[in-house]
């Protein structure tokens, strides 16, 4: 028969800590596996395929410029605001009115979850961005577009892209 010590066995971590750590690591890996940072020309081709060139009078260069100054062409970009809202995806679409996150009391005008805007295939993102562009402000709804793109020569954004 073995002698047992009366002292309790020491654990390196409190119960459940390893499970929480594993879940956090897994979610980071899952998110990074779905993220895509487009190149300028790759994004221009995708947005052209979705019909954004000339949509509501905005050139393809307007859309590419907007994507650069909002997310750096990163589909997984999420910016957390002080009020708890988020700006999501390649166009940094706000959860205040355009998509649903954890707050059920928002308008959700695009009728989608904010996480849908992080998808690298951009279908949901483009659908929502088109709805925003239909508003009277158009692309002026985005501060980044007003500051960096509006009224500027944007030809360089699509120059050399073989469109």
XYZ file of C-alpha atoms in Angstrom:
163
model
C 0.000 0.000 0.000
C 1.231 3.481 -0.851
C 1.506 6.172 1.730
C -0.418 9.291 0.865
C 0.464 12.729 1.982
C -2.216 14.603 3.871
C -1.372 17.835 2.040
C -3.627 18.802 -0.864
C -2.133 18.509 -4.342
C -0.842 21.856 -5.675
C -2.226 23.070 -8.957
C -0.301 25.354 -11.246
C -3.438 27.200 -12.349
C -6.830 27.737 -10.713
C -9.565 25.396 -11.993
C -10.852 26.420 -15.409
C -7.963 28.752 -16.205
C -6.438 26.413 -18.754
C -9.807 26.000 -20.468
C -10.282 29.767 -20.704
C -6.740 30.227 -22.012
C -7.274 27.524 -24.633
C -10.603 29.057 -25.722
C -8.973 32.489 -26.129
C -6.106 31.039 -28.130
C -8.505 29.061 -30.323
C -10.673 32.120 -31.030
C -7.589 34.133 -32.012
C -6.491 31.389 -34.373
C -9.984 31.115 -35.837
C -10.209 34.866 -36.434
C -6.753 35.125 -37.957
C -7.541 32.171 -40.209
C -10.481 34.064 -41.669
C -8.779 37.450 -41.933
C -7.554 38.784 -45.240
C -5.517 41.839 -45.993
C -6.074 42.644 -49.646
C -3.528 44.281 -51.892
C -4.653 47.503 -53.551
C -5.170 45.968 -57.001
C -6.670 42.731 -55.687
C -9.277 44.747 -53.787
C -9.950 46.957 -56.819
C -10.686 43.849 -58.927
C -12.992 42.356 -56.285
C -14.907 45.616 -55.824
C -15.204 45.989 -59.593
C -16.612 42.445 -59.813
C -19.229 43.429 -57.207
C -20.252 46.407 -59.356
C -18.968 49.265 -57.224
C -17.248 51.117 -60.089
C -19.626 53.993 -60.839
C -22.134 52.936 -58.161
C -24.064 56.041 -57.071
C -21.532 58.141 -59.007
C -18.488 56.963 -57.061
C -15.471 55.644 -58.895
C -13.695 52.418 -58.050
C -10.814 54.602 -56.827
C -13.171 56.224 -54.275
C -13.979 52.818 -52.805
C -10.348 51.659 -52.746
C -9.255 54.915 -51.118
C -12.018 54.542 -48.521
C -10.969 50.963 -47.729
C -7.343 51.987 -47.285
C -8.040 54.857 -44.911
C -10.617 52.952 -42.849
C -8.962 49.534 -42.478
C -5.723 49.380 -44.443
C -7.499 46.824 -46.692
C -7.928 44.436 -43.718
C -11.218 42.506 -43.656
C -10.839 41.615 -39.962
C -10.371 45.193 -38.731
C -12.554 46.015 -35.719
C -12.373 49.347 -33.920
C -13.979 49.563 -30.481
C -15.524 52.916 -29.613
C -15.883 54.397 -26.105
C -19.680 54.007 -26.229
C -19.344 50.234 -26.762
C -20.104 50.304 -30.469
C -17.737 48.873 -33.062
C -16.612 49.724 -36.573
C -16.264 46.549 -38.593
C -14.481 45.164 -41.611
C -12.719 46.632 -44.587
C -15.014 49.715 -44.666
C -15.315 49.984 -40.850
C -19.110 49.882 -40.843
C -20.598 51.062 -37.555
C -22.679 48.915 -35.240
C -24.501 52.068 -34.123
C -26.955 51.742 -36.989
C -25.800 49.377 -39.699
C -25.206 45.929 -38.139
C -26.087 43.936 -35.034
C -23.526 43.136 -32.382
C -24.201 42.486 -28.704
C -26.677 45.363 -28.401
C -30.142 44.314 -29.638
C -31.411 47.917 -29.460
C -29.707 49.217 -32.610
C -31.385 49.863 -35.966
C -29.372 47.186 -37.917
C -30.190 48.782 -41.282
C -28.096 46.246 -43.196
C -29.988 43.360 -41.534
C -26.824 41.409 -40.678
C -24.510 40.676 -37.805
C -21.383 42.814 -37.513
C -19.320 39.621 -37.657
C -20.660 39.097 -41.211
C -18.726 42.220 -42.188
C -15.430 40.529 -41.289
C -15.729 37.860 -43.963
C -12.900 37.969 -46.522
C -15.247 37.297 -49.451
C -16.717 40.827 -48.960
C -20.211 40.010 -50.230
C -22.027 41.150 -47.073
C -19.667 44.093 -46.653
C -20.353 45.343 -50.178
C -24.126 44.896 -49.773
C -24.053 46.971 -46.589
C -21.686 49.602 -48.032
C -24.048 50.007 -50.995
C -26.930 50.652 -48.576
C -24.861 53.300 -46.817
C -23.928 54.899 -50.160
C -27.651 55.125 -51.009
C -28.146 57.516 -48.093
C -28.203 61.238 -48.910
C -24.639 61.652 -47.582
C -23.281 58.864 -49.791
C -19.615 58.150 -49.092
C -19.509 61.316 -46.987
C -21.005 59.098 -44.282
C -17.392 58.000 -43.720
C -15.180 60.611 -42.080
C -12.113 58.897 -43.560
C -13.458 59.399 -47.092
C -14.239 63.073 -46.420
C -10.758 63.709 -45.007
C -8.598 61.670 -47.365
C -10.462 60.958 -50.613
C -13.201 63.484 -51.344
C -12.301 66.009 -54.032
C -8.829 64.528 -54.604
C -7.262 63.010 -57.694
C -7.646 59.311 -56.883
C -6.374 57.763 -60.111
C -3.297 56.348 -58.364
C -5.524 54.063 -56.286
C -6.332 51.954 -59.348
C -3.407 52.849 -61.612
C -1.599 49.766 -62.910
C -4.231 47.347 -61.624
C -5.102 45.768 -64.998
C -8.841 46.198 -64.543
